[in-house]
Amino acid sequence: MAERPSLETLWPAWCQRVDNYLEHQLPRTEGQPGQLHAAMRYCSIGAGKRFRAALVYATGASLGAPERALDVPACAVELVHAFSLVHDDLPAMDDDNLRRGKPTCHRAFDEATAILAGDALQTQAFELLASGTELEVTAEKRLEMLTL
């Protein structure tokens, strides 16, 4: 029996998959509203340990799913997590100054942009699940994923 790669080997590769996918899926900062798009990218690309995405990839791997089929749900769960952190850091909540060693979104941009960026990240997650072409599941299964 072939030896399975260790989690220590797989985790960095999974993080890179998420960042690469988000890099291509999130709106670019050119054009309007560039500041909003920059805030979305600031809060989600290259951010965090990707623990939730790793759970998606590990679960999928244990069930025999190909990694490419897991990119959409892994990225969607990371976007929802980023949304929750952006909103949690706001002055009306925890009013944090730092997140993951850098200024929080509302400090790096402004409060209104942070609120809109968080909302847009959540919306982007739902859009990925609803229409991601790499996700080879029926429309019914897509709707089911949106309710989880």
mmCIF file of N, CA and C in Angstrom:
data_model
loop_
_atom_site.group_PDB
_atom_site.id
_atom_site.type_symbol
_atom_site.label_atom_id
_atom_site.label_comp_id
_atom_site.label_asym_id
_atom_site.label_seq_id
_atom_site.Cartn_x
_atom_site.Cartn_y
_atom_site.Cartn_z
ATOM 1 N N MET A 1 0.842 -1.180 0.000
ATOM 2 C CA MET A 1 0.000 0.000 0.000
ATOM 3 C C MET A 1 0.886 1.242 0.000
ATOM 4 N N ALA A 2 0.548 2.174 -0.855
ATOM 5 C CA ALA A 2 1.319 3.414 -0.957
ATOM 6 C C ALA A 2 1.109 4.264 0.291
ATOM 7 N N GLU A 3 2.182 4.890 0.705
ATOM 8 C CA GLU A 3 2.107 5.750 1.886
ATOM 9 C C GLU A 3 1.406 7.058 1.528
ATOM 10 N N ARG A 4 0.485 7.466 2.379
ATOM 11 C CA ARG A 4 -0.233 8.727 2.169
ATOM 12 C C ARG A 4 0.640 9.894 2.595
ATOM 13 N N PRO A 5 0.530 11.008 1.884
ATOM 14 C CA PRO A 5 1.283 12.198 2.303
ATOM 15 C C PRO A 5 0.813 12.660 3.680
ATOM 16 N N SER A 6 1.728 13.237 4.426
ATOM 17 C CA SER A 6 1.389 13.712 5.766
ATOM 18 C C SER A 6 0.634 15.033 5.685
ATOM 19 N N LEU A 7 -0.067 15.333 6.754
ATOM 20 C CA LEU A 7 -0.784 16.602 6.850
ATOM 21 C C LEU A 7 0.188 17.772 6.747
ATOM 22 N N GLU A 8 1.381 17.608 7.303
ATOM 23 C CA GLU A 8 2.397 18.662 7.242
ATOM 24 C C GLU A 8 2.815 18.949 5.804
ATOM 25 N N THR A 9 2.730 17.947 4.943
ATOM 26 C CA THR A 9 3.047 18.122 3.526
ATOM 27 C C THR A 9 1.872 18.717 2.770
ATOM 28 N N LEU A 10 0.677 18.230 3.074
ATOM 29 C CA LEU A 10 -0.515 18.644 2.335
ATOM 30 C C LEU A 10 -0.977 20.058 2.679
ATOM 31 N N TRP A 11 -0.892 20.427 3.955
ATOM 32 C CA TRP A 11 -1.442 21.707 4.411
ATOM 33 C C TRP A 11 -0.912 22.905 3.616
ATOM 34 N N PRO A 12 0.416 23.060 3.466
ATOM 35 C CA PRO A 12 0.901 24.216 2.692
ATOM 36 C C PRO A 12 0.407 24.205 1.244
ATOM 37 N N ALA A 13 0.299 23.037 0.662
ATOM 38 C CA ALA A 13 -0.207 22.939 -0.715
ATOM 39 C C ALA A 13 -1.671 23.356 -0.773
ATOM 40 N N TRP A 14 -2.450 22.972 0.217
ATOM 41 C CA TRP A 14 -3.860 23.366 0.266
ATOM 42 C C TRP A 14 -3.985 24.882 0.427
ATOM 43 N N CYS A 15 -3.171 25.457 1.301
ATOM 44 C CA CYS A 15 -3.190 26.921 1.483
ATOM 45 C C CYS A 15 -2.886 27.626 0.166
ATOM 46 N N GLN A 16 -1.909 27.107 -0.557
ATOM 47 C CA GLN A 16 -1.544 27.702 -1.842
ATOM 48 C C GLN A 16 -2.670 27.559 -2.853
ATOM 49 N N ARG A 17 -3.368 26.422 -2.850
ATOM 50 C CA ARG A 17 -4.513 26.225 -3.749
ATOM 51 C C ARG A 17 -5.587 27.280 -3.472
ATOM 52 N N VAL A 18 -5.871 27.505 -2.194
ATOM 53 C CA VAL A 18 -6.890 28.492 -1.822
ATOM 54 C C VAL A 18 -6.467 29.879 -2.290
ATOM 55 N N ASP A 19 -5.235 30.271 -2.001
ATOM 56 C CA ASP A 19 -4.772 31.598 -2.415
ATOM 57 C C ASP A 19 -4.804 31.757 -3.934
ATOM 58 N N ASN A 20 -4.363 30.735 -4.654
ATOM 59 C CA ASN A 20 -4.382 30.804 -6.119
ATOM 60 C C ASN A 20 -5.803 30.935 -6.648
ATOM 61 N N TYR A 21 -6.713 30.159 -6.081
ATOM 62 C CA TYR A 21 -8.099 30.203 -6.537
ATOM 63 C C TYR A 21 -8.720 31.571 -6.244
ATOM 64 N N LEU A 22 -8.509 32.058 -5.027
ATOM 65 C CA LEU A 22 -9.060 33.370 -4.664
ATOM 66 C C LEU A 22 -8.445 34.484 -5.504
ATOM 67 N N GLU A 23 -7.173 34.365 -5.800
ATOM 68 C CA GLU A 23 -6.495 35.360 -6.639
ATOM 69 C C GLU A 23 -7.206 35.508 -7.982
ATOM 70 N N HIS A 24 -7.686 34.405 -8.521
ATOM 71 C CA HIS A 24 -8.369 34.444 -9.819
ATOM 72 C C HIS A 24 -9.862 34.756 -9.703
ATOM 73 N N GLN A 25 -10.465 34.470 -8.562
ATOM 74 C CA GLN A 25 -11.912 34.635 -8.419
ATOM 75 C C GLN A 25 -12.337 35.993 -7.876
ATOM 76 N N LEU A 26 -11.533 36.571 -7.016
ATOM 77 C CA LEU A 26 -11.918 37.862 -6.432
ATOM 78 C C LEU A 26 -11.719 38.980 -7.450
ATOM 79 N N PRO A 27 -12.549 40.010 -7.372
ATOM 80 C CA PRO A 27 -12.429 41.120 -8.329
ATOM 81 C C PRO A 27 -11.064 41.790 -8.228
ATOM 82 N N ARG A 28 -10.586 42.250 -9.352
ATOM 83 C CA ARG A 28 -9.316 42.984 -9.421
ATOM 84 C C ARG A 28 -9.503 44.390 -8.838
ATOM 85 N N THR A 29 -8.389 45.023 -8.523
ATOM 86 C CA THR A 29 -8.464 46.349 -7.902
ATOM 87 C C THR A 29 -8.513 47.475 -8.928
ATOM 88 N N GLU A 30 -8.291 47.157 -10.213
ATOM 89 C CA GLU A 30 -8.414 48.187 -11.242
ATOM 90 C C GLU A 30 -9.896 48.484 -11.444
ATOM 91 N N GLY A 31 -10.195 49.688 -11.836
ATOM 92 C CA GLY A 31 -11.589 50.045 -12.083
ATOM 93 C C GLY A 31 -12.327 50.342 -10.793
ATOM 94 N N GLN A 32 -13.614 50.424 -10.914
ATOM 95 C CA GLN A 32 -14.455 50.784 -9.770
ATOM 96 C C GLN A 32 -15.237 49.582 -9.280
ATOM 97 N N PRO A 33 -15.479 49.425 -8.043
ATOM 98 C CA PRO A 33 -14.948 50.186 -6.905
ATOM 99 C C PRO A 33 -13.626 49.585 -6.416
ATOM 100 N N GLY A 34 -12.538 50.138 -6.883
ATOM 101 C CA GLY A 34 -11.210 49.606 -6.609
ATOM 102 C C GLY A 34 -10.877 49.458 -5.139
ATOM 103 N N GLN A 35 -11.273 50.433 -4.313
ATOM 104 C CA GLN A 35 -10.961 50.357 -2.885
ATOM 105 C C GLN A 35 -11.690 49.186 -2.235
ATOM 106 N N LEU A 36 -12.925 48.956 -2.618
ATOM 107 C CA LEU A 36 -13.680 47.822 -2.084
ATOM 108 C C LEU A 36 -13.018 46.512 -2.487
ATOM 109 N N HIS A 37 -12.639 46.399 -3.741
ATOM 110 C CA HIS A 37 -11.994 45.176 -4.214
ATOM 111 C C HIS A 37 -10.651 44.963 -3.519
ATOM 112 N N ALA A 38 -9.909 46.042 -3.303
ATOM 113 C CA ALA A 38 -8.634 45.936 -2.588
ATOM 114 C C ALA A 38 -8.858 45.446 -1.160
ATOM 115 N N ALA A 39 -9.893 45.938 -0.509
ATOM 116 C CA ALA A 39 -10.198 45.512 0.861
ATOM 117 C C ALA A 39 -10.588 44.038 0.902
ATOM 118 N N MET A 40 -11.363 43.589 -0.072
ATOM 119 C CA MET A 40 -11.745 42.174 -0.135
ATOM 120 C C MET A 40 -10.508 41.293 -0.256
ATOM 121 N N ARG A 41 -9.594 41.677 -1.120
ATOM 122 C CA ARG A 41 -8.378 40.891 -1.322
ATOM 123 C C ARG A 41 -7.482 40.954 -0.077
ATOM 124 N N TYR A 42 -7.389 42.130 0.526
ATOM 125 C CA TYR A 42 -6.568 42.347 1.719
ATOM 126 C C TYR A 42 -6.971 41.382 2.834
ATOM 127 N N CYS A 43 -8.252 41.147 2.958
ATOM 128 C CA CYS A 43 -8.775 40.340 4.059
ATOM 129 C C CYS A 43 -8.813 38.844 3.770
ATOM 130 N N SER A 44 -8.576 38.447 2.533
ATOM 131 C CA SER A 44 -8.794 37.035 2.226
ATOM 132 C C SER A 44 -7.639 36.320 1.534
ATOM 133 N N ILE A 45 -6.821 37.003 0.779
ATOM 134 C CA ILE A 45 -5.727 36.328 0.073
ATOM 135 C C ILE A 45 -4.477 36.360 0.938
ATOM 136 N N GLY A 46 -3.852 35.204 1.114
ATOM 137 C CA GLY A 46 -2.642 35.112 1.923
ATOM 138 C C GLY A 46 -2.885 35.317 3.399
ATOM 139 N N ALA A 47 -4.112 35.075 3.822
ATOM 140 C CA ALA A 47 -4.484 35.373 5.203
ATOM 141 C C ALA A 47 -4.777 34.105 5.990
ATOM 142 N N GLY A 48 -4.194 34.001 7.138
ATOM 143 C CA GLY A 48 -4.567 32.954 8.080
ATOM 144 C C GLY A 48 -3.979 31.581 7.803
ATOM 145 N N LYS A 49 -4.378 30.656 8.650
ATOM 146 C CA LYS A 49 -3.860 29.292 8.601
ATOM 147 C C LYS A 49 -4.644 28.393 7.657
ATOM 148 N N ARG A 50 -5.805 28.856 7.211
ATOM 149 C CA ARG A 50 -6.656 28.086 6.295
ATOM 150 C C ARG A 50 -7.121 26.777 6.922
ATOM 151 N N PHE A 51 -7.365 26.804 8.216
ATOM 152 C CA PHE A 51 -7.794 25.605 8.935
ATOM 153 C C PHE A 51 -9.096 25.052 8.372
ATOM 154 N N ARG A 52 -10.044 25.935 8.097
ATOM 155 C CA ARG A 52 -11.350 25.481 7.590
ATOM 156 C C ARG A 52 -11.222 24.867 6.207
ATOM 157 N N ALA A 53 -10.410 25.489 5.364
ATOM 158 C CA ALA A 53 -10.172 24.921 4.032
ATOM 159 C C ALA A 53 -9.481 23.567 4.149
ATOM 160 N N ALA A 54 -8.531 23.452 5.068
ATOM 161 C CA ALA A 54 -7.841 22.172 5.263
ATOM 162 C C ALA A 54 -8.820 21.084 5.680
ATOM 163 N N LEU A 55 -9.806 21.437 6.492
ATOM 164 C CA LEU A 55 -10.831 20.454 6.866
ATOM 165 C C LEU A 55 -11.621 19.992 5.648
ATOM 166 N N VAL A 56 -11.942 20.925 4.752
ATOM 167 C CA VAL A 56 -12.656 20.563 3.522
ATOM 168 C C VAL A 56 -11.799 19.617 2.688
ATOM 169 N N TYR A 57 -10.541 19.974 2.470
ATOM 170 C CA TYR A 57 -9.652 19.134 1.660
ATOM 171 C C TYR A 57 -9.413 17.769 2.307
ATOM 172 N N ALA A 58 -9.189 17.748 3.615
ATOM 173 C CA ALA A 58 -8.931 16.474 4.299
ATOM 174 C C ALA A 58 -10.156 15.572 4.261
ATOM 175 N N THR A 59 -11.325 16.143 4.488
ATOM 176 C CA THR A 59 -12.559 15.356 4.429
ATOM 177 C C THR A 59 -12.779 14.829 3.022
ATOM 178 N N GLY A 60 -12.610 15.694 2.041
ATOM 179 C CA GLY A 60 -12.767 15.265 0.652
ATOM 180 C C GLY A 60 -11.782 14.182 0.269
ATOM 181 N N ALA A 61 -10.530 14.336 0.699
ATOM 182 C CA ALA A 61 -9.514 13.327 0.390
ATOM 183 C C ALA A 61 -9.871 11.984 1.010
ATOM 184 N N SER A 62 -10.391 12.014 2.231
ATOM 185 C CA SER A 62 -10.760 10.753 2.892
ATOM 186 C C SER A 62 -11.926 10.070 2.194
ATOM 187 N N LEU A 63 -12.716 10.846 1.440
ATOM 188 C CA LEU A 63 -13.853 10.293 0.700
ATOM 189 C C LEU A 63 -13.516 10.028 -0.766
ATOM 190 N N GLY A 64 -12.260 10.299 -1.134
ATOM 191 C CA GLY A 64 -11.822 10.021 -2.498
ATOM 192 C C GLY A 64 -12.125 11.105 -3.514
ATOM 193 N N ALA A 65 -12.480 12.293 -3.055
ATOM 194 C CA ALA A 65 -12.780 13.391 -3.982
ATOM 195 C C ALA A 65 -11.483 13.997 -4.512
ATOM 196 N N PRO A 66 -11.445 14.351 -5.786
ATOM 197 C CA PRO A 66 -10.250 15.018 -6.318
ATOM 198 C C PRO A 66 -10.132 16.434 -5.753
ATOM 199 N N GLU A 67 -8.903 16.892 -5.553
ATOM 200 C CA GLU A 67 -8.682 18.221 -4.960
ATOM 201 C C GLU A 67 -9.379 19.324 -5.743
ATOM 202 N N ARG A 68 -9.360 19.254 -7.067
ATOM 203 C CA ARG A 68 -9.965 20.324 -7.875
ATOM 204 C C ARG A 68 -11.456 20.464 -7.581
ATOM 205 N N ALA A 69 -12.100 19.365 -7.179
ATOM 206 C CA ALA A 69 -13.527 19.413 -6.848
ATOM 207 C C ALA A 69 -13.769 20.055 -5.487
ATOM 208 N N LEU A 70 -12.713 20.216 -4.712
ATOM 209 C CA LEU A 70 -12.834 20.755 -3.359
ATOM 210 C C LEU A 70 -12.447 22.229 -3.275
ATOM 211 N N ASP A 71 -11.886 22.764 -4.351
ATOM 212 C CA ASP A 71 -11.439 24.161 -4.330
ATOM 213 C C ASP A 71 -12.581 25.128 -4.031
ATOM 214 N N VAL A 72 -13.725 24.934 -4.679
ATOM 215 C CA VAL A 72 -14.850 25.855 -4.480
ATOM 216 C C VAL A 72 -15.342 25.831 -3.034
ATOM 217 N N PRO A 73 -15.689 24.652 -2.475
ATOM 218 C CA PRO A 73 -16.148 24.684 -1.079
ATOM 219 C C PRO A 73 -15.067 25.142 -0.099
ATOM 220 N N ALA A 74 -13.809 24.795 -0.359
ATOM 221 C CA ALA A 74 -12.728 25.232 0.532
ATOM 222 C C ALA A 74 -12.601 26.754 0.518
ATOM 223 N N CYS A 75 -12.666 27.342 -0.657
ATOM 224 C CA CYS A 75 -12.566 28.802 -0.763
ATOM 225 C C CYS A 75 -13.807 29.484 -0.212
ATOM 226 N N ALA A 76 -14.957 28.897 -0.445
ATOM 227 C CA ALA A 76 -16.198 29.489 0.071
ATOM 228 C C ALA A 76 -16.174 29.556 1.594
ATOM 229 N N VAL A 77 -15.740 28.488 2.235
ATOM 230 C CA VAL A 77 -15.714 28.491 3.697
ATOM 231 C C VAL A 77 -14.686 29.499 4.214
ATOM 232 N N GLU A 78 -13.589 29.677 3.504
ATOM 233 C CA GLU A 78 -12.600 30.678 3.904
ATOM 234 C C GLU A 78 -13.137 32.100 3.722
ATOM 235 N N LEU A 79 -13.901 32.324 2.670
ATOM 236 C CA LEU A 79 -14.486 33.655 2.456
ATOM 237 C C LEU A 79 -15.511 33.992 3.535
ATOM 238 N N VAL A 80 -16.314 33.011 3.921
ATOM 239 C CA VAL A 80 -17.284 33.248 5.003
ATOM 240 C C VAL A 80 -16.543 33.543 6.305
ATOM 241 N N HIS A 81 -15.462 32.815 6.550
ATOM 242 C CA HIS A 81 -14.674 33.070 7.755
ATOM 243 C C HIS A 81 -14.069 34.484 7.717
ATOM 244 N N ALA A 82 -13.526 34.879 6.572
ATOM 245 C CA ALA A 82 -12.959 36.228 6.447
ATOM 246 C C ALA A 82 -14.028 37.284 6.692
ATOM 247 N N PHE A 83 -15.219 37.073 6.132
ATOM 248 C CA PHE A 83 -16.345 37.987 6.370
ATOM 249 C C PHE A 83 -16.602 38.128 7.869
ATOM 250 N N SER A 84 -16.650 37.001 8.578
ATOM 251 C CA SER A 84 -16.967 37.050 10.011
ATOM 252 C C SER A 84 -15.886 37.792 10.795
ATOM 253 N N LEU A 85 -14.631 37.626 10.395
ATOM 254 C CA LEU A 85 -13.543 38.320 11.087
ATOM 255 C C LEU A 85 -13.578 39.823 10.822
ATOM 256 N N VAL A 86 -13.841 40.211 9.583
ATOM 257 C CA VAL A 86 -13.923 41.638 9.246
ATOM 258 C C VAL A 86 -15.001 42.301 10.093
ATOM 259 N N HIS A 87 -16.157 41.682 10.168
ATOM 260 C CA HIS A 87 -17.252 42.266 10.943
ATOM 261 C C HIS A 87 -16.966 42.214 12.444
ATOM 262 N N ASP A 88 -16.326 41.164 12.912
ATOM 263 C CA ASP A 88 -15.999 41.054 14.333
ATOM 264 C C ASP A 88 -15.005 42.131 14.766
ATOM 265 N N ASP A 89 -14.121 42.529 13.861
ATOM 266 C CA ASP A 89 -13.096 43.523 14.188
ATOM 267 C C ASP A 89 -13.613 44.960 14.201
ATOM 268 N N LEU A 90 -14.806 45.202 13.698
ATOM 269 C CA LEU A 90 -15.344 46.562 13.569
ATOM 270 C C LEU A 90 -15.484 47.264 14.923
ATOM 271 N N PRO A 91 -15.464 48.592 14.927
ATOM 272 C CA PRO A 91 -15.609 49.347 16.175
ATOM 273 C C PRO A 91 -16.868 48.999 16.966
ATOM 274 N N ALA A 92 -17.947 48.681 16.296
ATOM 275 C CA ALA A 92 -19.194 48.341 16.994
ATOM 276 C C ALA A 92 -19.126 46.969 17.658
ATOM 277 N N MET A 93 -18.119 46.183 17.313
ATOM 278 C CA MET A 93 -17.965 44.851 17.911
ATOM 279 C C MET A 93 -16.734 44.867 18.824
ATOM 280 N N ASP A 94 -15.634 44.252 18.384
ATOM 281 C CA ASP A 94 -14.428 44.167 19.216
ATOM 282 C C ASP A 94 -13.485 45.357 19.060
ATOM 283 N N ASP A 95 -13.629 46.106 17.987
ATOM 284 C CA ASP A 95 -12.764 47.251 17.688
ATOM 285 C C ASP A 95 -11.288 46.871 17.745
ATOM 286 N N ASP A 96 -10.958 45.761 17.099
ATOM 287 C CA ASP A 96 -9.563 45.315 17.067
ATOM 288 C C ASP A 96 -8.747 46.161 16.100
ATOM 289 N N ASN A 97 -7.471 46.330 16.418
ATOM 290 C CA ASN A 97 -6.560 47.083 15.563
ATOM 291 C C ASN A 97 -5.751 46.187 14.642
ATOM 292 N N LEU A 98 -5.488 44.961 15.095
ATOM 293 C CA LEU A 98 -4.666 44.031 14.320
ATOM 294 C C LEU A 98 -5.392 42.711 14.114
ATOM 295 N N ARG A 99 -5.150 42.135 12.965
ATOM 296 C CA ARG A 99 -5.659 40.801 12.644
ATOM 297 C C ARG A 99 -4.564 40.117 11.838
ATOM 298 N N ARG A 100 -4.118 38.978 12.313
ATOM 299 C CA ARG A 100 -3.077 38.210 11.620
ATOM 300 C C ARG A 100 -1.815 39.041 11.395
ATOM 301 N N GLY A 101 -1.491 39.864 12.388
ATOM 302 C CA GLY A 101 -0.260 40.639 12.346
ATOM 303 C C GLY A 101 -0.273 41.883 11.475
ATOM 304 N N LYS A 102 -1.426 42.257 10.954
ATOM 305 C CA LYS A 102 -1.505 43.481 10.150
ATOM 306 C C LYS A 102 -2.760 44.247 10.548
ATOM 307 N N PRO A 103 -2.837 45.535 10.182
ATOM 308 C CA PRO A 103 -4.019 46.315 10.568
ATOM 309 C C PRO A 103 -5.312 45.662 10.078
ATOM 310 N N THR A 104 -6.322 45.723 10.930
ATOM 311 C CA THR A 104 -7.626 45.188 10.541
ATOM 312 C C THR A 104 -8.154 45.976 9.343
ATOM 313 N N CYS A 105 -9.150 45.430 8.696
ATOM 314 C CA CYS A 105 -9.684 46.035 7.474
ATOM 315 C C CYS A 105 -10.167 47.465 7.714
ATOM 316 N N HIS A 106 -10.873 47.682 8.818
ATOM 317 C CA HIS A 106 -11.385 49.039 9.052
ATOM 318 C C HIS A 106 -10.272 50.022 9.402
ATOM 319 N N ARG A 107 -9.123 49.525 9.849
ATOM 320 C CA ARG A 107 -7.969 50.393 10.109
ATOM 321 C C ARG A 107 -7.185 50.634 8.814
ATOM 322 N N ALA A 108 -7.045 49.602 7.993
ATOM 323 C CA ALA A 108 -6.292 49.731 6.745
ATOM 324 C C ALA A 108 -7.055 50.547 5.702
ATOM 325 N N PHE A 109 -8.366 50.491 5.746
ATOM 326 C CA PHE A 109 -9.203 51.207 4.779
ATOM 327 C C PHE A 109 -10.054 52.204 5.567
ATOM 328 N N ASP A 110 -11.284 51.897 5.814
ATOM 329 C CA ASP A 110 -12.149 52.686 6.691
ATOM 330 C C ASP A 110 -13.316 51.790 7.073
ATOM 331 N N GLU A 111 -14.102 52.246 8.029
ATOM 332 C CA GLU A 111 -15.168 51.401 8.567
ATOM 333 C C GLU A 111 -16.208 51.033 7.508
ATOM 334 N N ALA A 112 -16.630 52.000 6.721
ATOM 335 C CA ALA A 112 -17.649 51.721 5.696
ATOM 336 C C ALA A 112 -17.133 50.710 4.673
ATOM 337 N N THR A 113 -15.887 50.881 4.253
ATOM 338 C CA THR A 113 -15.305 49.942 3.291
ATOM 339 C C THR A 113 -15.197 48.553 3.898
ATOM 340 N N ALA A 114 -14.833 48.472 5.172
ATOM 341 C CA ALA A 114 -14.731 47.173 5.834
ATOM 342 C C ALA A 114 -16.085 46.468 5.875
ATOM 343 N N ILE A 115 -17.126 47.198 6.210
ATOM 344 C CA ILE A 115 -18.468 46.599 6.246
ATOM 345 C C ILE A 115 -18.837 46.064 4.868
ATOM 346 N N LEU A 116 -18.646 46.879 3.850
ATOM 347 C CA LEU A 116 -18.984 46.459 2.490
ATOM 348 C C LEU A 116 -18.104 45.303 2.019
ATOM 349 N N ALA A 117 -16.820 45.330 2.382
ATOM 350 C CA ALA A 117 -15.919 44.240 1.992
ATOM 351 C C ALA A 117 -16.347 42.932 2.645
ATOM 352 N N GLY A 118 -16.672 42.983 3.931
ATOM 353 C CA GLY A 118 -17.150 41.775 4.604
ATOM 354 C C GLY A 118 -18.408 41.236 3.956
ATOM 355 N N ASP A 119 -19.359 42.116 3.699
ATOM 356 C CA ASP A 119 -20.599 41.697 3.033
ATOM 357 C C ASP A 119 -20.305 41.094 1.662
ATOM 358 N N ALA A 120 -19.397 41.722 0.921
ATOM 359 C CA ALA A 120 -19.060 41.236 -0.420
ATOM 360 C C ALA A 120 -18.361 39.879 -0.364
ATOM 361 N N LEU A 121 -17.542 39.649 0.659
ATOM 362 C CA LEU A 121 -16.878 38.346 0.800
ATOM 363 C C LEU A 121 -17.901 37.239 1.039
ATOM 364 N N GLN A 122 -18.894 37.527 1.870
ATOM 365 C CA GLN A 122 -19.940 36.535 2.105
ATOM 366 C C GLN A 122 -20.716 36.269 0.811
ATOM 367 N N THR A 123 -21.053 37.319 0.105
ATOM 368 C CA THR A 123 -21.770 37.176 -1.156
ATOM 369 C C THR A 123 -20.941 36.396 -2.169
ATOM 370 N N GLN A 124 -19.651 36.668 -2.213
ATOM 371 C CA GLN A 124 -18.752 35.952 -3.129
ATOM 372 C C GLN A 124 -18.719 34.464 -2.795
ATOM 373 N N ALA A 125 -18.740 34.127 -1.517
ATOM 374 C CA ALA A 125 -18.759 32.714 -1.115
ATOM 375 C C ALA A 125 -20.007 32.026 -1.646
ATOM 376 N N PHE A 126 -21.152 32.671 -1.486
ATOM 377 C CA PHE A 126 -22.403 32.088 -1.985
ATOM 378 C C PHE A 126 -22.382 31.976 -3.505
ATOM 379 N N GLU A 127 -21.818 32.982 -4.158
ATOM 380 C CA GLU A 127 -21.734 32.939 -5.622
ATOM 381 C C GLU A 127 -20.869 31.768 -6.088
ATOM 382 N N LEU A 128 -19.747 31.549 -5.414
ATOM 383 C CA LEU A 128 -18.889 30.417 -5.773
ATOM 384 C C LEU A 128 -19.641 29.099 -5.656
ATOM 385 N N LEU A 129 -20.348 28.923 -4.557
ATOM 386 C CA LEU A 129 -21.085 27.674 -4.358
ATOM 387 C C LEU A 129 -22.220 27.521 -5.359
ATOM 388 N N ALA A 130 -22.845 28.622 -5.707
ATOM 389 C CA ALA A 130 -23.991 28.561 -6.615
ATOM 390 C C ALA A 130 -23.584 28.385 -8.068
ATOM 391 N N SER A 131 -22.415 28.905 -8.438
ATOM 392 C CA SER A 131 -22.096 28.913 -9.866
ATOM 393 C C SER A 131 -20.684 28.479 -10.223
ATOM 394 N N GLY A 132 -19.868 28.088 -9.259
ATOM 395 C CA GLY A 132 -18.498 27.675 -9.551
ATOM 396 C C GLY A 132 -18.465 26.531 -10.553
ATOM 397 N N THR A 133 -17.842 26.762 -11.701
ATOM 398 C CA THR A 133 -17.860 25.761 -12.767
ATOM 399 C C THR A 133 -17.071 24.507 -12.409
ATOM 400 N N GLU A 134 -16.114 24.617 -11.511
ATOM 401 C CA GLU A 134 -15.319 23.457 -11.116
ATOM 402 C C GLU A 134 -16.099 22.504 -10.216
ATOM 403 N N LEU A 135 -17.179 22.986 -9.665
ATOM 404 C CA LEU A 135 -17.993 22.196 -8.743
ATOM 405 C C LEU A 135 -18.958 21.344 -9.559
ATOM 406 N N GLU A 136 -18.659 20.066 -9.649
ATOM 407 C CA GLU A 136 -19.427 19.164 -10.507
ATOM 408 C C GLU A 136 -20.530 18.472 -9.712
ATOM 409 N N VAL A 137 -21.517 19.256 -9.297
ATOM 410 C CA VAL A 137 -22.666 18.713 -8.567
ATOM 411 C C VAL A 137 -23.940 19.305 -9.154
ATOM 412 N N THR A 138 -25.037 18.670 -8.854
ATOM 413 C CA THR A 138 -26.328 19.123 -9.371
ATOM 414 C C THR A 138 -26.739 20.444 -8.727
ATOM 415 N N ALA A 139 -27.692 21.098 -9.356
ATOM 416 C CA ALA A 139 -28.225 22.349 -8.808
ATOM 417 C C ALA A 139 -28.823 22.116 -7.428
ATOM 418 N N GLU A 140 -29.452 20.978 -7.232
ATOM 419 C CA GLU A 140 -30.049 20.657 -5.929
ATOM 420 C C GLU A 140 -28.969 20.553 -4.854
ATOM 421 N N LYS A 141 -27.840 19.918 -5.196
ATOM 422 C CA LYS A 141 -26.738 19.792 -4.226
ATOM 423 C C LYS A 141 -26.113 21.153 -3.931
ATOM 424 N N ARG A 142 -26.047 22.006 -4.941
ATOM 425 C CA ARG A 142 -25.516 23.355 -4.724
ATOM 426 C C ARG A 142 -26.384 24.108 -3.715
ATOM 427 N N LEU A 143 -27.693 24.018 -3.887
ATOM 428 C CA LEU A 143 -28.605 24.674 -2.947
ATOM 429 C C LEU A 143 -28.460 24.091 -1.551
ATOM 430 N N GLU A 144 -28.277 22.797 -1.478
ATOM 431 C CA GLU A 144 -28.092 22.149 -0.175
ATOM 432 C C GLU A 144 -26.829 22.668 0.506
ATOM 433 N N MET A 145 -25.749 22.845 -0.253
ATOM 434 C CA MET A 145 -24.510 23.373 0.323
ATOM 435 C C MET A 145 -24.709 24.785 0.848
ATOM 436 N N LEU A 146 -25.537 25.565 0.190
ATOM 437 C CA LEU A 146 -25.772 26.940 0.626
ATOM 438 C C LEU A 146 -26.503 27.009 1.958
ATOM 439 N N THR A 147 -27.187 25.947 2.336
ATOM 440 C CA THR A 147 -27.930 25.953 3.594
ATOM 441 C C THR A 147 -27.112 25.433 4.765
ATOM 442 N N LEU A 148 -25.931 24.894 4.508
ATOM 443 C CA LEU A 148 -25.109 24.341 5.597
ATOM 444 C C LEU A 148 -24.482 25.422 6.434
#
